[in-house]
Short mmCIF file of C-alpha atoms in Angstrom, two decimals:
data_model
loop_
_atom_site.label_atom_id
_atom_site.label_comp_id
_atom_site.label_asym_id
_atom_site.label_seq_id
_atom_site.Cartn_x
_atom_site.Cartn_y
_atom_site.Cartn_z
CA MET A 1 18.27 -13.64 -9.09
CA ALA A 2 21.43 -11.51 -9.52
CA GLY A 3 20.16 -10.21 -12.85
CA ASP A 4 16.79 -9.22 -11.25
CA ARG A 5 18.73 -7.29 -8.55
CA GLN A 6 20.85 -5.42 -10.93
CA ALA A 7 17.71 -4.49 -12.97
CA MET A 8 16.03 -2.85 -9.95
CA ASN A 9 16.29 0.89 -9.95
CA TYR A 10 13.09 1.84 -8.18
CA ARG A 11 13.61 3.49 -4.75
CA HIS A 12 10.52 4.45 -2.96
CA ALA A 13 12.22 7.13 -0.91
CA TYR A 14 11.64 9.45 -3.82
CA HIS A 15 7.90 9.05 -3.76
CA ALA A 16 7.10 8.40 -0.08
CA GLY A 17 4.03 10.23 1.22
CA ASN A 18 2.71 11.26 -2.29
CA PRO A 19 -1.02 11.10 -3.03
CA ALA A 20 -0.60 7.43 -4.25
CA ASP A 21 0.83 6.63 -0.85
CA VAL A 22 -1.93 8.44 0.96
CA ILE A 23 -4.58 6.22 -0.70
CA LYS A 24 -2.70 2.95 -0.38
CA HIS A 25 -1.64 3.49 3.34
CA ALA A 26 -5.05 4.93 4.38
CA VAL A 27 -6.83 1.88 3.04
CA LEU A 28 -4.18 -0.47 4.63
CA ALA A 29 -4.65 1.13 8.11
CA PHE A 30 -8.33 1.23 7.83
CA VAL A 31 -8.55 -2.40 6.93
CA LEU A 32 -6.19 -3.45 9.77
CA GLY A 33 -8.07 -1.29 12.27
CA HIS A 34 -11.19 -3.28 11.45
CA LEU A 35 -9.59 -6.72 11.33
CA THR A 36 -7.82 -6.23 14.81
CA GLN A 37 -11.24 -5.82 16.48
CA LYS A 38 -11.31 -9.63 16.67
CA ASP A 39 -9.16 -11.27 19.33
CA THR A 40 -7.73 -13.86 17.03
CA PRO A 41 -4.33 -13.28 15.67
CA LEU A 42 -3.60 -12.34 12.05
CA ARG A 43 -0.55 -12.09 9.70
CA VAL A 44 0.33 -9.32 7.33
CA VAL A 45 2.36 -10.39 4.28
CA ASP A 46 3.90 -7.36 2.35
CA THR A 47 5.45 -8.58 -0.95
CA HIS A 48 7.30 -5.45 -1.92
CA ALA A 49 8.06 -3.82 1.38
CA GLY A 50 10.75 -1.03 0.86
CA ILE A 51 12.65 0.10 3.82
CA GLY A 52 9.76 0.61 6.17
CA ARG A 53 10.17 4.17 7.28
CA TYR A 54 11.16 7.36 5.21
CA ASP A 55 12.84 10.58 6.12
CA LEU A 56 10.96 13.44 4.36
CA THR A 57 14.02 15.71 4.84
CA SER A 58 16.46 13.29 2.99
CA ASP A 59 17.92 14.28 -0.25
CA ALA A 60 15.67 11.74 -2.17
CA ALA A 61 12.45 13.08 -0.63
CA GLU A 62 13.39 16.71 -1.06
CA ARG A 63 14.57 16.22 -4.69
CA THR A 64 11.02 15.32 -5.92
CA GLY A 65 8.97 16.98 -3.24
CA GLU A 66 6.13 14.60 -3.95
CA TRP A 67 5.17 14.34 -0.30
CA VAL A 68 4.16 17.92 -0.32
CA GLU A 69 1.12 17.15 -2.49
CA GLY A 70 0.17 14.25 -0.35
CA ILE A 71 0.76 13.86 3.37
CA GLY A 72 2.04 17.50 3.48
CA ARG A 73 -1.38 18.80 2.81
CA LEU A 74 -3.03 16.57 5.22
CA TRP A 75 -0.73 17.08 8.23
CA GLY A 76 -2.19 19.15 10.96
CA ARG A 77 -5.40 19.87 9.14
CA ASP A 78 -8.84 19.63 10.67
CA LEU A 79 -10.56 17.22 8.44
CA PRO A 80 -14.36 17.06 7.85
CA GLU A 81 -16.01 14.03 9.39
CA PRO A 82 -16.45 11.74 6.35
CA LEU A 83 -12.72 12.23 5.54
CA ALA A 84 -11.63 11.77 9.01
CA ALA A 85 -13.40 8.46 9.36
CA PHE A 86 -11.25 7.21 6.38
CA LEU A 87 -7.93 8.85 7.20
CA ASP A 88 -7.73 8.90 11.06
CA PRO A 89 -6.08 5.48 11.39
CA TYR A 90 -3.54 6.36 8.92
CA LEU A 91 -2.86 9.81 10.22
CA ASP A 92 -2.46 8.26 13.61
CA CYS A 93 0.40 6.15 12.35
CA VAL A 94 2.11 9.18 10.91
CA ALA A 95 1.59 11.12 14.09
CA ARG A 96 3.14 8.31 16.24
CA LEU A 97 6.39 8.72 14.21
CA ASN A 98 6.41 12.53 14.67
CA PRO A 99 5.51 13.03 18.42
CA ASP A 100 6.95 16.61 18.37
CA GLY A 101 4.42 17.74 15.71
CA ARG A 102 7.02 18.30 13.12
CA LEU A 103 6.41 16.16 9.86
CA ARG A 104 9.70 14.44 9.11
CA HIS A 105 9.25 10.68 9.33
CA TYR A 106 6.72 8.80 7.07
CA PRO A 107 5.49 5.20 7.53
CA GLY A 108 5.90 2.87 4.66
CA SER A 109 3.52 -0.03 4.57
CA PRO A 110 5.53 -2.26 6.93
CA GLU A 111 5.47 0.48 9.50
CA VAL A 112 1.67 1.02 8.99
CA ALA A 113 1.25 -2.70 9.52
CA ARG A 114 3.50 -2.75 12.66
CA LEU A 115 1.77 0.18 14.21
CA MET A 116 -1.87 -1.08 13.42
CA THR A 117 -1.28 -4.58 14.64
CA ARG A 118 -0.84 -6.21 18.05
CA PRO A 119 1.93 -8.37 19.64
CA VAL A 120 -0.04 -11.56 18.84
CA ASP A 121 0.04 -10.70 15.12
CA GLY A 122 2.69 -11.68 12.67
CA LEU A 123 4.48 -9.67 10.07
CA THR A 124 6.20 -11.03 6.91
CA PHE A 125 8.03 -8.47 4.91
CA CYS A 126 9.67 -9.34 1.49
CA GLU A 127 12.16 -6.97 -0.23
CA LEU A 128 14.35 -7.80 -3.11
CA HIS A 129 16.65 -4.76 -3.29
CA PRO A 130 19.72 -5.76 -1.16
CA GLU A 131 20.24 -2.32 0.37
CA ASP A 132 16.56 -1.90 1.18
CA ALA A 133 16.32 -5.34 2.57
CA GLU A 134 19.17 -4.62 4.90
CA ALA A 135 17.68 -1.39 6.04
CA LEU A 136 14.31 -2.95 6.67
CA ALA A 137 15.91 -5.87 8.61
CA GLY A 138 17.80 -3.37 10.72
CA LEU A 139 14.65 -1.42 11.49
CA TYR A 140 13.00 -4.49 12.81
CA ARG A 141 15.88 -6.37 14.41
CA ARG A 142 14.28 -6.20 17.84
CA GLU A 143 10.75 -6.91 16.54
CA ALA A 144 10.54 -10.67 17.15
CA ARG A 145 7.05 -10.91 15.40
CA ALA A 146 8.51 -9.44 12.19
CA LYS A 147 10.22 -11.47 9.55
CA VAL A 148 12.24 -9.84 6.85
CA ILE A 149 13.11 -11.89 3.92
CA GLU A 150 15.25 -10.73 1.01
CA LEU A 151 13.03 -12.35 -1.74
CA ASP A 152 11.42 -11.55 -5.15
CA GLY A 153 8.04 -10.55 -3.86
CA TRP A 154 6.25 -12.29 -6.69
CA LEU A 155 7.17 -15.52 -5.01
CA ALA A 156 5.57 -14.52 -1.72
CA PRO A 157 2.03 -15.91 -2.29
CA ARG A 158 3.45 -19.39 -2.99
CA ALA A 159 5.94 -19.20 -0.18
CA PHE A 160 3.94 -17.80 2.70
CA LEU A 161 0.27 -18.54 2.10
CA PRO A 162 -1.72 -19.85 3.87
CA PRO A 163 -0.38 -18.24 7.02
CA LYS A 164 -0.46 -20.29 10.30
CA GLU A 165 -2.72 -17.64 11.79
CA LYS A 166 -5.44 -18.50 9.23
CA ARG A 167 -6.31 -14.79 9.13
CA GLY A 168 -4.34 -12.20 7.28
CA VAL A 169 -3.80 -9.31 4.86
CA VAL A 170 -1.72 -9.71 1.78
CA LEU A 171 -0.34 -6.47 0.38
CA ILE A 172 1.02 -6.71 -3.16
CA ASP A 173 2.56 -3.39 -4.08
CA PRO A 174 5.14 -3.84 -6.91
CA PRO A 175 7.19 -0.88 -8.16
CA PHE A 176 6.00 -1.36 -11.80
CA GLU A 177 9.31 -0.73 -13.29
CA GLN A 178 9.17 -3.78 -15.64
CA ALA A 179 6.93 -4.64 -18.52
CA GLY A 180 4.32 -7.25 -17.59
CA ASP A 181 3.80 -6.14 -13.98
CA TYR A 182 0.15 -5.94 -14.46
CA ASP A 183 0.03 -9.57 -15.56
CA ARG A 184 2.26 -10.53 -12.67
CA LEU A 185 -0.06 -8.91 -10.44
CA VAL A 186 -3.02 -10.80 -11.65
CA ASP A 187 -1.16 -14.11 -11.48
CA ALA A 188 -0.02 -13.29 -7.91
CA LEU A 189 -3.64 -12.79 -6.80
CA ALA A 190 -4.74 -15.96 -8.50
CA SER A 191 -1.94 -17.99 -6.87
CA GLY A 192 -2.55 -16.41 -3.44
CA TYR A 193 -6.34 -16.89 -3.60
CA ARG A 194 -6.13 -20.53 -4.40
CA ARG A 195 -3.98 -21.09 -1.30
CA PHE A 196 -5.70 -18.65 0.96
CA ALA A 197 -9.21 -17.80 -0.13
CA THR A 198 -10.35 -16.22 3.04
CA GLY A 199 -7.41 -13.70 3.20
CA VAL A 200 -7.87 -9.93 2.50
CA TYR A 201 -5.88 -8.91 -0.51
CA LEU A 202 -4.72 -5.38 -1.46
CA LEU A 203 -3.31 -5.02 -4.93
CA TRP A 204 -1.81 -1.58 -5.67
CA TYR A 205 -1.50 -0.39 -9.25
CA PRO A 206 -0.57 2.85 -11.10
CA VAL A 207 -2.96 4.82 -13.15
CA LYS A 208 -0.80 6.06 -16.12
CA ASP A 209 -2.09 4.40 -19.33
CA ALA A 210 -5.85 4.13 -19.63
CA VAL A 211 -5.63 1.00 -22.00
CA GLN A 212 -3.39 -0.79 -19.66
CA VAL A 213 -5.55 -0.15 -16.71
CA LYS A 214 -8.72 -1.22 -18.56
CA ARG A 215 -6.99 -4.39 -19.58
CA PHE A 216 -5.90 -5.03 -16.06
CA HIS A 217 -9.41 -4.47 -14.72
CA ARG A 218 -10.74 -7.07 -17.38
CA MET A 219 -8.11 -9.60 -16.24
CA ILE A 220 -9.11 -9.23 -12.53
CA ALA A 221 -12.86 -9.58 -13.55
CA ASP A 222 -11.98 -12.76 -15.41
CA LEU A 223 -10.78 -14.36 -12.28
CA ALA A 224 -14.33 -14.22 -11.08
CA ILE A 225 -13.24 -13.86 -7.40
CA PRO A 226 -16.15 -12.67 -5.13
CA LYS A 227 -15.97 -9.74 -2.73
CA CYS A 228 -13.79 -7.78 -5.22
CA LEU A 229 -13.76 -4.06 -4.64
CA VAL A 230 -11.81 -1.49 -6.70
CA ILE A 231 -10.81 1.82 -5.33
CA GLU A 232 -9.25 4.27 -7.88
CA ALA A 233 -8.16 7.71 -7.39
CA THR A 234 -6.89 10.06 -10.12
CA TRP A 235 -5.65 13.61 -9.55
CA ARG A 236 -4.65 14.64 -13.12
CA PRO A 237 -5.79 13.80 -16.65
CA VAL A 238 -4.67 10.27 -17.82
CA ASP A 239 -2.26 11.00 -20.71
CA GLY A 240 0.01 7.81 -20.65
CA LYS A 241 3.09 9.90 -19.81
CA ARG A 242 3.10 10.53 -16.21
CA LEU A 243 1.43 9.16 -13.06
CA ALA A 244 -2.11 10.36 -12.93
CA GLY A 245 -3.55 8.33 -10.12
CA ALA A 246 -3.45 5.02 -8.43
CA GLY A 247 -5.73 2.18 -7.41
CA LEU A 248 -6.30 -0.74 -5.16
CA VAL A 249 -7.97 -4.00 -5.95
CA THR A 250 -9.26 -5.37 -2.63
CA ILE A 251 -10.56 -8.82 -1.95
CA ASN A 252 -12.59 -9.70 1.13
CA ALA A 253 -12.22 -6.15 2.37
CA PRO A 254 -14.14 -5.26 5.53
CA TYR A 255 -17.75 -4.26 4.56
CA THR A 256 -17.21 -0.82 6.10
CA LEU A 257 -14.49 0.21 3.61
CA ALA A 258 -16.68 0.91 0.57
CA PRO A 259 -19.09 3.38 2.17
CA VAL A 260 -16.28 5.21 4.04
CA CYS A 261 -14.28 5.59 0.86
CA ARG A 262 -17.33 6.79 -1.15
CA ALA A 263 -18.17 9.36 1.59
CA ALA A 264 -14.56 10.66 1.85
CA GLY A 265 -13.84 10.96 -1.89
CA LYS A 266 -14.86 14.66 -2.54
CA SER A 267 -13.57 16.13 0.63
CA LEU A 268 -10.23 14.33 0.05
CA TRP A 269 -9.68 16.31 -3.12
CA ASP A 270 -10.81 19.46 -1.60
CA VAL A 271 -8.16 19.12 1.20
CA LEU A 272 -5.39 17.97 -1.33
CA GLY A 273 -6.22 20.98 -3.50
CA VAL A 274 -7.18 18.94 -6.67
CA PRO A 275 -10.63 20.23 -7.81
CA ALA A 276 -10.71 17.95 -10.64
CA GLY A 277 -9.72 14.79 -8.70
CA ARG A 278 -11.82 11.58 -9.08
CA PHE A 279 -12.31 8.92 -6.60
CA LEU A 280 -14.13 5.88 -7.85
CA VAL A 281 -15.33 2.85 -5.74
CA SER A 282 -16.76 -0.02 -7.68
CA GLY A 283 -17.58 -3.75 -7.30
CA ASP A 284 -18.74 -5.95 -4.47
CA ALA A 285 -18.24 -4.81 -0.89
#
């Protein structure tokens, strides 16, 4: 475990609010908005949680400026209806952290989960990086329904599924800083699904190398899990050198997700200023 901690270099503060975050957090917020329409409680399990909330004026965020190309282009805009239907729950989360109208704070996935759920719902956040785990625990020290565990997120499906609530969302969002993370992602889904087949799974992956992504899609298909929907966005040509896009493999997603994403695709890229952007939705809704 100590060696794993020493190997961890990824810090999401440099990338918070970028286009990949917009897609991931918009889907998460939309899914939770749908699931919380039922009275029965649910649990969110976030396997690679980060610090929960990010300061876009920090040195890390300003050093890369990635948020400018993502949430920065959506903030304060009047959105066309198909896009608003997809993004409104997510943008409401961002707005609740910035009540004065000045964009400074950005919600990571734990904060989106907290804001989109209710007092009866449970939150389990795993984070391996010691400093980030400490920051996350500090953020939610007064949130009795939130459990922050300093743990390798790959162990979470075995450790926390099925949840006592019998309903839930499992977000598996690794940093992809180690070789083999695509394989680990497939294994984590298989492990989780065996324990909790009725859960909603959201698996985030980067689009950088076309060969790796195609191999990953084949491995997911080989699991033969029903109700598998793939949402993939690319905003630049895939050249194997830099991040060109990101995707989410979803299992048991609400039936409303696929049509809303399909309707929002073109207008999303228009607002983000990416005329050649692609937004693909494939699989079983």
